Amino acid sequence: ILPGVCGCCGALRPRYKRLVDNIFPEDPEDGLVKANMEKLTFYALSAPEKLDRIGAYLSERLSRDVARHRYGYVCIAMEALDQLLMACHCQSINLFVESFLKMVRKLLESDKPSLQILGTNSFVKFANIEEDTPSYHRSYDFFVSRFSEMCHSSYEDPDIRTKIRMAGIKGLQGVVRKTVNDELQANIWDPQHMDKIVPSLLFNLQSGERTESRSPSPLQASEKEKESPVELTERCFRELLGRAAYGNIKNAITPVLMHLDNHSLWEGKTFAVRCFKIIMYSIQSQHSHLVIQQLLGHLDANSKNSATVRAGIVEVLLEAAAIASSGSVGPTVLEVFNTLLRQLRLSVDYELTGSYDGNTNIGTKIIKAHEERQLQEAVIRTIGSFANTLPTYQRSEVMLFIMGKIPVPGVHLALPEGTRMIQIMLLKSLVQVTAGFQTTNMLTALPNSFLEPLLSFSLTEDPEARLLVLQILLSLIDRHDNRPKFSNIRYSGREHYETLFALLGLLSVELANEEVVVDLIRLTLALQDLALSTDEALPVYNRCAVHALAAAYLNLICQLTTVPAFCQHIHEVIEARQKESPFLLPEDVFIDNPKLLSSLEKVEGDVLFLQSKITEVLGGSGYNTERLATPYVPQYTDEDRLSKRKSIGETISLQVEVESRNSPEKEERTPTEEITFETLKNAIVDSVGMEEQERERRRLVVEKFQKAPFEEIAAHCGARATLLQSKLNQIFEITIRPPPSPSGTISSGYGQTQSRSVPIYEMKFPDLCVY
């Protein structure tokens, strides 16, 4: 071989290959030859048509170096590709990108972690480049799958495992950035991609919670916080959700629900709540109701799952509703509450039957009652959380909706346990819905369709139901946040009396006018009479408690009215009780071990509030003495009498009607007829008698027309016809009479005035009426 032949052949190689070869040093540890890299970059910019060949040649060299394990040259090749990619933005870039992605794929397929991380870093740089020309045939399916696989790396060395997982997270973030806004790319929101991306992110969020429990030292923490896999994962997850449009929310949330199901993460609640907090804060606010609807649907789908799973979903709903805006419920407001109430009813049924399918056969899943109770309380709190996001008019609809679902049996009938539990749960739900309810119109807050069934529960034998009714009334009446002012008056274990006092106080403050004050004083005196009555089978403690309640309220109302003589009488009675009968005052009754007498046969004299005295002193200050002197008598129905029970709760409930007097939209309403058992019985008996009378009347009419003379029948019919004609003439006179005329009236010949009809165009109108 002649000398110089090799050099001659080298000179015949294409220039781009020679430029590429020159960027590689003899020793890979020396790194990229920067001067030669600048020449290659200038050549690529000057001859963009050669860019695809440069990329293909670099790819060829990289594949050869990977196969020969010359990893130093591999790093140099990737660095050169990165610089060319950043510098060149021409129309020929697409072919170069194909070579670039081919090399990245080659690195990601390697078993060596360093090459996987190297390939990921190059892909992330590429993802941040905005391309000038579209690509119609590029696919990222491999990268989604490979990066998701790296997120689940189980490499033995924990430090390397963390680096691989972080590289996978960064890679997924790059794929999302590159494809989410490019309509020409494959839709990244398709389930086939979301089912890989979302679980990979959640896996690293979850694993990060476990590793964070082993907190590093402060010095180490400052170095690693910037590279925390959990923070990187959360940032990537937020970015993904923030880019989700209306039609993509479902595909993004479904994998979250499936991941929490598959890994039994609902029961712990903490991780599930954290995930959906990230979701609710990251998505666009107008899409919040879509997440709520998916959670509700998932709750229905898990209706026969364990109570802990359902409670976990409900807790997530509770947090999601608190974060979401006022539109979180979406267009189907009542459907949200219907779903929650349905779950409440199912939980009660499960607790009573002990199984999900209504029987206790061998093999059925045994239900724990305490877990179902915890679920029920969670559902009730969630109902209140949703209600707080609603405007006033929608909350009123929800109140009526829940009220319509509460079973209302007869007062004197014993409730089955299941019905009683549902009744209590729904009343507790109403307590949550009405909490913080604000309205400017009492008629809006307490319409008859809501108030009447609500008050009917104050007549039940169940003390818990009666207490809940009073709490609901407190929330509805308290429009100026005055309720905490009465909370300092605490009665040990006597919630009913405490709530009654608060209700009386709120009625006095919220509906402050003379009529209301007079009626409430009459009511208080009626309570005193109730405690004195021997007809009622009240225990001694209840009698003393009622006396104490009356004293506490009259002491309050006398200070609000600021009538000196009234205050003097109330204070005199209280002082007399302190000396003679301390067991009739709150401080001696509402304690753990009150000292009471065996009977209250003689409660009289100075220890009683006198209606005559109160009427006298208030009458001198302008109050309605006639109404004050009229004793208050509760209006009991026949059914109430059959129940043989007149509780304090029902007495106070019957007086709530005074609220409408202070409403800005006062209306005159005719009292509605109360339908009781007696009226129904009388109606049935009377209807039988009416039928017999009607048959007898018809028989007499037929007999009269058969036997009476023709002249008598004609005279009878003529009289009826004359009466009918006179009535018709009156109607015609009213309807056809000309309208009053501005021109006045004319006089008839007999001194009577007669209206004269004037055409509209002849009427004289004032100037201010003409336009």
mmCIF file of N, CA, C and O in Angstrom, residues 115-178:
data_model
loop_
_atom_site.group_PDB
_atom_site.id
_atom_site.type_symbol
_atom_site.label_atom_id
_atom_site.label_comp_id
_atom_site.label_asym_id
_atom_site.label_seq_id
_atom_site.Cartn_x
_atom_site.Cartn_y
_atom_site.Cartn_z
ATOM 1 N N LEU A 115 -26.909 5.987 32.213
ATOM 2 C CA LEU A 115 -27.374 6.253 30.850
ATOM 3 C C LEU A 115 -28.866 6.607 30.833
ATOM 4 O O LEU A 115 -29.307 7.457 30.045
ATOM 5 N N GLN A 116 -29.642 5.947 31.677
ATOM 6 C CA GLN A 116 -31.067 6.281 31.756
ATOM 7 C C GLN A 116 -31.256 7.731 32.204
ATOM 8 O O GLN A 116 -32.071 8.475 31.640
ATOM 9 N N ILE A 117 -30.483 8.139 33.209
ATOM 10 C CA ILE A 117 -30.595 9.518 33.701
ATOM 11 C C ILE A 117 -30.106 10.496 32.634
ATOM 12 O O ILE A 117 -30.690 11.565 32.439
ATOM 13 N N LEU A 118 -29.026 10.112 31.922
ATOM 14 C CA LEU A 118 -28.517 10.967 30.857
ATOM 15 C C LEU A 118 -29.550 11.166 29.758
ATOM 16 O O LEU A 118 -29.787 12.294 29.291
ATOM 17 N N GLY A 119 -30.173 10.088 29.337
ATOM 18 C CA GLY A 119 -31.206 10.181 28.304
ATOM 19 C C GLY A 119 -32.398 11.018 28.769
ATOM 20 O O GLY A 119 -32.961 11.807 28.003
ATOM 21 N N THR A 120 -32.771 10.857 30.046
ATOM 22 C CA THR A 120 -33.899 11.636 30.575
ATOM 23 C C THR A 120 -33.589 13.126 30.582
ATOM 24 O O THR A 120 -34.421 13.955 30.189
ATOM 25 N N ASN A 121 -32.396 13.482 31.017
ATOM 26 C CA ASN A 121 -32.024 14.904 31.059
ATOM 27 C C ASN A 121 -32.048 15.522 29.669
ATOM 28 O O ASN A 121 -32.483 16.670 29.496
ATOM 29 N N SER A 122 -31.577 14.782 28.667
ATOM 30 C CA SER A 122 -31.614 15.301 27.297
ATOM 31 C C SER A 122 -33.048 15.469 26.822
ATOM 32 O O SER A 122 -33.385 16.449 26.141
ATOM 33 N N PHE A 123 -33.907 14.525 27.179
ATOM 34 C CA PHE A 123 -35.307 14.628 26.760
ATOM 35 C C PHE A 123 -35.988 15.832 27.413
ATOM 36 O O PHE A 123 -36.788 16.523 26.785
ATOM 37 N N VAL A 124 -35.664 16.101 28.690
ATOM 38 C CA VAL A 124 -36.258 17.243 29.377
ATOM 39 C C VAL A 124 -35.833 18.544 28.706
ATOM 40 O O VAL A 124 -36.647 19.467 28.533
ATOM 41 N N LYS A 125 -34.556 18.642 28.301
ATOM 42 C CA LYS A 125 -34.112 19.838 27.581
ATOM 43 C C LYS A 125 -34.875 19.993 26.273
ATOM 44 O O LYS A 125 -35.286 21.094 25.905
ATOM 45 N N PHE A 126 -35.066 18.885 25.594
ATOM 46 C CA PHE A 126 -35.813 18.916 24.332
ATOM 47 C C PHE A 126 -37.264 19.329 24.559
ATOM 48 O O PHE A 126 -37.853 20.075 23.765
ATOM 49 N N ALA A 127 -37.863 18.868 25.671
ATOM 50 C CA ALA A 127 -39.270 19.166 25.943
ATOM 51 C C ALA A 127 -39.499 20.648 26.175
ATOM 52 O O ALA A 127 -40.602 21.162 25.932
ATOM 53 N N ASN A 128 -38.474 21.341 26.635
ATOM 54 C CA ASN A 128 -38.618 22.771 26.913
ATOM 55 C C ASN A 128 -38.420 23.642 25.681
ATOM 56 O O ASN A 128 -38.563 24.864 25.756
ATOM 57 N N ILE A 129 -38.093 23.033 24.547
ATOM 58 C CA ILE A 129 -37.895 23.786 23.305
ATOM 59 C C ILE A 129 -39.225 23.908 22.573
ATOM 60 O O ILE A 129 -39.937 22.919 22.371
ATOM 61 N N GLU A 130 -39.550 25.117 22.172
ATOM 62 C CA GLU A 130 -40.745 25.348 21.363
ATOM 63 C C GLU A 130 -40.369 25.248 19.895
ATOM 64 O O GLU A 130 -39.596 26.058 19.379
ATOM 65 N N GLU A 131 -40.898 24.237 19.236
ATOM 66 C CA GLU A 131 -40.545 24.000 17.830
ATOM 67 C C GLU A 131 -41.332 24.937 16.920
ATOM 68 O O GLU A 131 -42.506 25.231 17.150
ATOM 69 N N ASP A 132 -40.651 25.381 15.856
ATOM 70 C CA ASP A 132 -41.288 26.295 14.905
ATOM 71 C C ASP A 132 -42.173 25.561 13.918
ATOM 72 O O ASP A 132 -43.111 26.128 13.367
ATOM 73 N N THR A 133 -41.874 24.288 13.659
ATOM 74 C CA THR A 133 -42.634 23.528 12.658
ATOM 75 C C THR A 133 -43.353 22.373 13.327
ATOM 76 O O THR A 133 -42.817 21.751 14.255
ATOM 77 N N PRO A 134 -44.565 22.073 12.897
ATOM 78 C CA PRO A 134 -45.321 20.972 13.517
ATOM 79 C C PRO A 134 -44.798 19.610 13.088
ATOM 80 O O PRO A 134 -44.123 19.469 12.061
ATOM 81 N N SER A 135 -45.121 18.615 13.903
ATOM 82 C CA SER A 135 -44.755 17.234 13.595
ATOM 83 C C SER A 135 -46.019 16.394 13.567
ATOM 84 O O SER A 135 -46.809 16.423 14.497
ATOM 85 N N TYR A 136 -46.190 15.654 12.463
ATOM 86 C CA TYR A 136 -47.449 14.930 12.266
ATOM 87 C C TYR A 136 -47.362 13.454 12.652
ATOM 88 O O TYR A 136 -48.373 12.801 12.801
ATOM 89 N N HIS A 137 -46.165 12.951 12.772
ATOM 90 C CA HIS A 137 -46.039 11.499 12.917
ATOM 91 C C HIS A 137 -45.224 11.090 14.141
ATOM 92 O O HIS A 137 -44.918 9.933 14.308
ATOM 93 N N ARG A 138 -44.865 12.048 14.988
ATOM 94 C CA ARG A 138 -44.037 11.731 16.147
ATOM 95 C C ARG A 138 -44.875 11.064 17.233
ATOM 96 O O ARG A 138 -46.004 11.488 17.498
ATOM 97 N N SER A 139 -44.345 10.058 17.887
ATOM 98 C CA SER A 139 -45.066 9.322 18.931
ATOM 99 C C SER A 139 -44.250 9.331 20.216
ATOM 100 O O SER A 139 -43.023 9.182 20.193
ATOM 101 N N TYR A 140 -44.957 9.489 21.325
ATOM 102 C CA TYR A 140 -44.304 9.511 22.631
ATOM 103 C C TYR A 140 -44.782 8.352 23.510
ATOM 104 O O TYR A 140 -44.561 8.379 24.726
ATOM 105 N N ASP A 141 -45.422 7.361 22.913
ATOM 106 C CA ASP A 141 -45.943 6.243 23.706
ATOM 107 C C ASP A 141 -44.834 5.532 24.470
ATOM 108 O O ASP A 141 -44.997 5.177 25.652
ATOM 109 N N PHE A 142 -43.692 5.318 23.785
ATOM 110 C CA PHE A 142 -42.587 4.621 24.458
ATOM 111 C C PHE A 142 -42.112 5.407 25.671
ATOM 112 O O PHE A 142 -41.838 4.832 26.732
ATOM 113 N N PHE A 143 -41.995 6.722 25.511
ATOM 114 C CA PHE A 143 -41.454 7.535 26.595
ATOM 115 C C PHE A 143 -42.403 7.552 27.793
ATOM 116 O O PHE A 143 -41.961 7.541 28.947
ATOM 117 N N VAL A 144 -43.727 7.582 27.547
ATOM 118 C CA VAL A 144 -44.678 7.513 28.661
ATOM 119 C C VAL A 144 -44.504 6.204 29.427
ATOM 120 O O VAL A 144 -44.441 6.183 30.669
ATOM 121 N N SER A 145 -44.401 5.104 28.700
ATOM 122 C CA SER A 145 -44.268 3.799 29.348
ATOM 123 C C SER A 145 -42.947 3.674 30.090
ATOM 124 O O SER A 145 -42.882 3.198 31.231
ATOM 125 N N ARG A 146 -41.848 4.142 29.429
ATOM 126 C CA ARG A 146 -40.532 3.973 30.048
ATOM 127 C C ARG A 146 -40.357 4.873 31.266
ATOM 128 O O ARG A 146 -39.844 4.436 32.310
ATOM 129 N N PHE A 147 -40.780 6.106 31.157
ATOM 130 C CA PHE A 147 -40.654 7.003 32.298
ATOM 131 C C PHE A 147 -41.530 6.536 33.461
ATOM 132 O O PHE A 147 -41.151 6.670 34.635
ATOM 133 N N SER A 148 -42.719 6.007 33.173
ATOM 134 C CA SER A 148 -43.583 5.473 34.229
ATOM 135 C C SER A 148 -42.923 4.286 34.915
ATOM 136 O O SER A 148 -42.998 4.130 36.140
ATOM 137 N N GLU A 149 -42.247 3.462 34.113
ATOM 138 C CA GLU A 149 -41.529 2.315 34.676
ATOM 139 C C GLU A 149 -40.391 2.783 35.584
ATOM 140 O O GLU A 149 -40.166 2.210 36.660
ATOM 141 N N MET A 150 -39.687 3.835 35.172
ATOM 142 C CA MET A 150 -38.601 4.365 35.989
ATOM 143 C C MET A 150 -39.129 4.939 37.304
ATOM 144 O O MET A 150 -38.447 4.895 38.329
ATOM 145 N N CYS A 151 -40.349 5.468 37.289
ATOM 146 C CA CYS A 151 -40.944 5.995 38.528
ATOM 147 C C CYS A 151 -41.162 4.903 39.560
ATOM 148 O O CYS A 151 -41.245 5.185 40.763
ATOM 149 N N HIS A 152 -41.273 3.665 39.112
ATOM 150 C CA HIS A 152 -41.486 2.533 40.018
ATOM 151 C C HIS A 152 -40.198 1.731 40.231
ATOM 152 O O HIS A 152 -40.243 0.560 40.624
ATOM 153 N N SER A 153 -39.049 2.329 39.977
ATOM 154 C CA SER A 153 -37.774 1.603 40.054
ATOM 155 C C SER A 153 -37.585 0.976 41.433
ATOM 156 O O SER A 153 -37.906 1.575 42.467
ATOM 157 N N SER A 154 -37.052 -0.230 41.424
ATOM 158 C CA SER A 154 -36.766 -0.947 42.678
ATOM 159 C C SER A 154 -35.282 -1.294 42.765
ATOM 160 O O SER A 154 -34.907 -2.365 43.228
ATOM 161 N N TYR A 155 -34.440 -0.393 42.271
ATOM 162 C CA TYR A 155 -32.987 -0.606 42.290
ATOM 163 C C TYR A 155 -32.520 -0.795 43.733
ATOM 164 O O TYR A 155 -33.050 -0.176 44.663
ATOM 165 N N GLU A 156 -31.511 -1.653 43.907
ATOM 166 C CA GLU A 156 -31.077 -2.010 45.262
ATOM 167 C C GLU A 156 -30.529 -0.814 46.027
ATOM 168 O O GLU A 156 -30.889 -0.587 47.184
ATOM 169 N N ASP A 157 -29.641 -0.063 45.412
ATOM 170 C CA ASP A 157 -29.048 1.092 46.083
ATOM 171 C C ASP A 157 -30.112 2.182 46.235
ATOM 172 O O ASP A 157 -30.655 2.675 45.248
ATOM 173 N N PRO A 158 -30.438 2.600 47.479
ATOM 174 C CA PRO A 158 -31.528 3.583 47.661
ATOM 175 C C PRO A 158 -31.241 4.940 47.010
ATOM 176 O O PRO A 158 -32.152 5.574 46.489
ATOM 177 N N ASP A 159 -29.980 5.385 47.025
ATOM 178 C CA ASP A 159 -29.668 6.674 46.402
ATOM 179 C C ASP A 159 -29.863 6.623 44.897
ATOM 180 O O ASP A 159 -30.434 7.543 44.297
ATOM 181 N N ILE A 160 -29.375 5.549 44.280
ATOM 182 C CA ILE A 160 -29.556 5.413 42.826
ATOM 183 C C ILE A 160 -31.029 5.223 42.495
ATOM 184 O O ILE A 160 -31.539 5.762 41.495
ATOM 185 N N ARG A 161 -31.734 4.466 43.354
ATOM 186 C CA ARG A 161 -33.170 4.266 43.127
ATOM 187 C C ARG A 161 -33.916 5.601 43.150
ATOM 188 O O ARG A 161 -34.778 5.863 42.301
ATOM 189 N N THR A 162 -33.534 6.460 44.083
ATOM 190 C CA THR A 162 -34.176 7.772 44.144
ATOM 191 C C THR A 162 -33.891 8.583 42.884
ATOM 192 O O THR A 162 -34.776 9.252 42.350
ATOM 193 N N LYS A 163 -32.637 8.526 42.404
ATOM 194 C CA LYS A 163 -32.272 9.286 41.196
ATOM 195 C C LYS A 163 -33.041 8.774 39.975
ATOM 196 O O LYS A 163 -33.493 9.561 39.138
ATOM 197 N N ILE A 164 -33.201 7.463 39.876
ATOM 198 C CA ILE A 164 -33.942 6.903 38.733
ATOM 199 C C ILE A 164 -35.401 7.335 38.791
ATOM 200 O O ILE A 164 -35.996 7.722 37.777
ATOM 201 N N ARG A 165 -35.992 7.282 39.990
ATOM 202 C CA ARG A 165 -37.399 7.686 40.119
ATOM 203 C C ARG A 165 -37.588 9.169 39.805
ATOM 204 O O ARG A 165 -38.543 9.557 39.128
ATOM 205 N N MET A 166 -36.669 9.981 40.275
ATOM 206 C CA MET A 166 -36.775 11.406 39.974
ATOM 207 C C MET A 166 -36.623 11.666 38.481
ATOM 208 O O MET A 166 -37.285 12.540 37.913
ATOM 209 N N ALA A 167 -35.723 10.903 37.844
ATOM 210 C CA ALA A 167 -35.580 11.033 36.396
ATOM 211 C C ALA A 167 -36.877 10.653 35.688
ATOM 212 O O ALA A 167 -37.298 11.313 34.721
ATOM 213 N N GLY A 168 -37.532 9.605 36.160
ATOM 214 C CA GLY A 168 -38.808 9.216 35.566
ATOM 215 C C GLY A 168 -39.867 10.297 35.724
ATOM 216 O O GLY A 168 -40.635 10.578 34.802
ATOM 217 N N ILE A 169 -39.904 10.923 36.914
ATOM 218 C CA ILE A 169 -40.878 12.003 37.148
ATOM 219 C C ILE A 169 -40.608 13.177 36.216
ATOM 220 O O ILE A 169 -41.523 13.735 35.602
ATOM 221 N N LYS A 170 -39.315 13.551 36.092
ATOM 222 C CA LYS A 170 -38.965 14.647 35.188
ATOM 223 C C LYS A 170 -39.318 14.304 33.747
ATOM 224 O O LYS A 170 -39.758 15.168 32.982
ATOM 225 N N GLY A 171 -39.113 13.049 33.388
ATOM 226 C CA GLY A 171 -39.445 12.635 32.027
ATOM 227 C C GLY A 171 -40.935 12.755 31.744
ATOM 228 O O GLY A 171 -41.345 13.245 30.680
ATOM 229 N N LEU A 172 -41.760 12.309 32.691
ATOM 230 C CA LEU A 172 -43.212 12.439 32.517
ATOM 231 C C LEU A 172 -43.613 13.908 32.430
ATOM 232 O O LEU A 172 -44.488 14.284 31.638
ATOM 233 N N GLN A 173 -42.987 14.734 33.256
ATOM 234 C CA GLN A 173 -43.270 16.170 33.192
ATOM 235 C C GLN A 173 -42.916 16.724 31.817
ATOM 236 O O GLN A 173 -43.653 17.548 31.257
ATOM 237 N N GLY A 174 -41.788 16.242 31.241
ATOM 238 C CA GLY A 174 -41.407 16.683 29.906
ATOM 239 C C GLY A 174 -42.380 16.245 28.838
ATOM 240 O O GLY A 174 -42.721 17.005 27.917
ATOM 241 N N VAL A 175 -42.867 15.002 28.953
ATOM 242 C CA VAL A 175 -43.848 14.505 27.975
ATOM 243 C C VAL A 175 -45.117 15.347 28.019
ATOM 244 O O VAL A 175 -45.678 15.712 26.984
ATOM 245 N N VAL A 176 -45.567 15.661 29.238
ATOM 246 C CA VAL A 176 -46.781 16.468 29.379
ATOM 247 C C VAL A 176 -46.579 17.841 28.757
ATOM 248 O O VAL A 176 -47.428 18.337 28.008
ATOM 249 N N ARG A 177 -45.476 18.475 29.054
ATOM 250 C CA ARG A 177 -45.223 19.813 28.507
ATOM 251 C C ARG A 177 -45.147 19.790 26.990
ATOM 252 O O ARG A 177 -45.581 20.728 26.320
ATOM 253 N N LYS A 178 -44.582 18.715 26.450
ATOM 254 C CA LYS A 178 -44.368 18.660 25.000
ATOM 255 C C LYS A 178 -45.649 18.368 24.238
ATOM 256 O O LYS A 178 -45.806 18.790 23.085
#
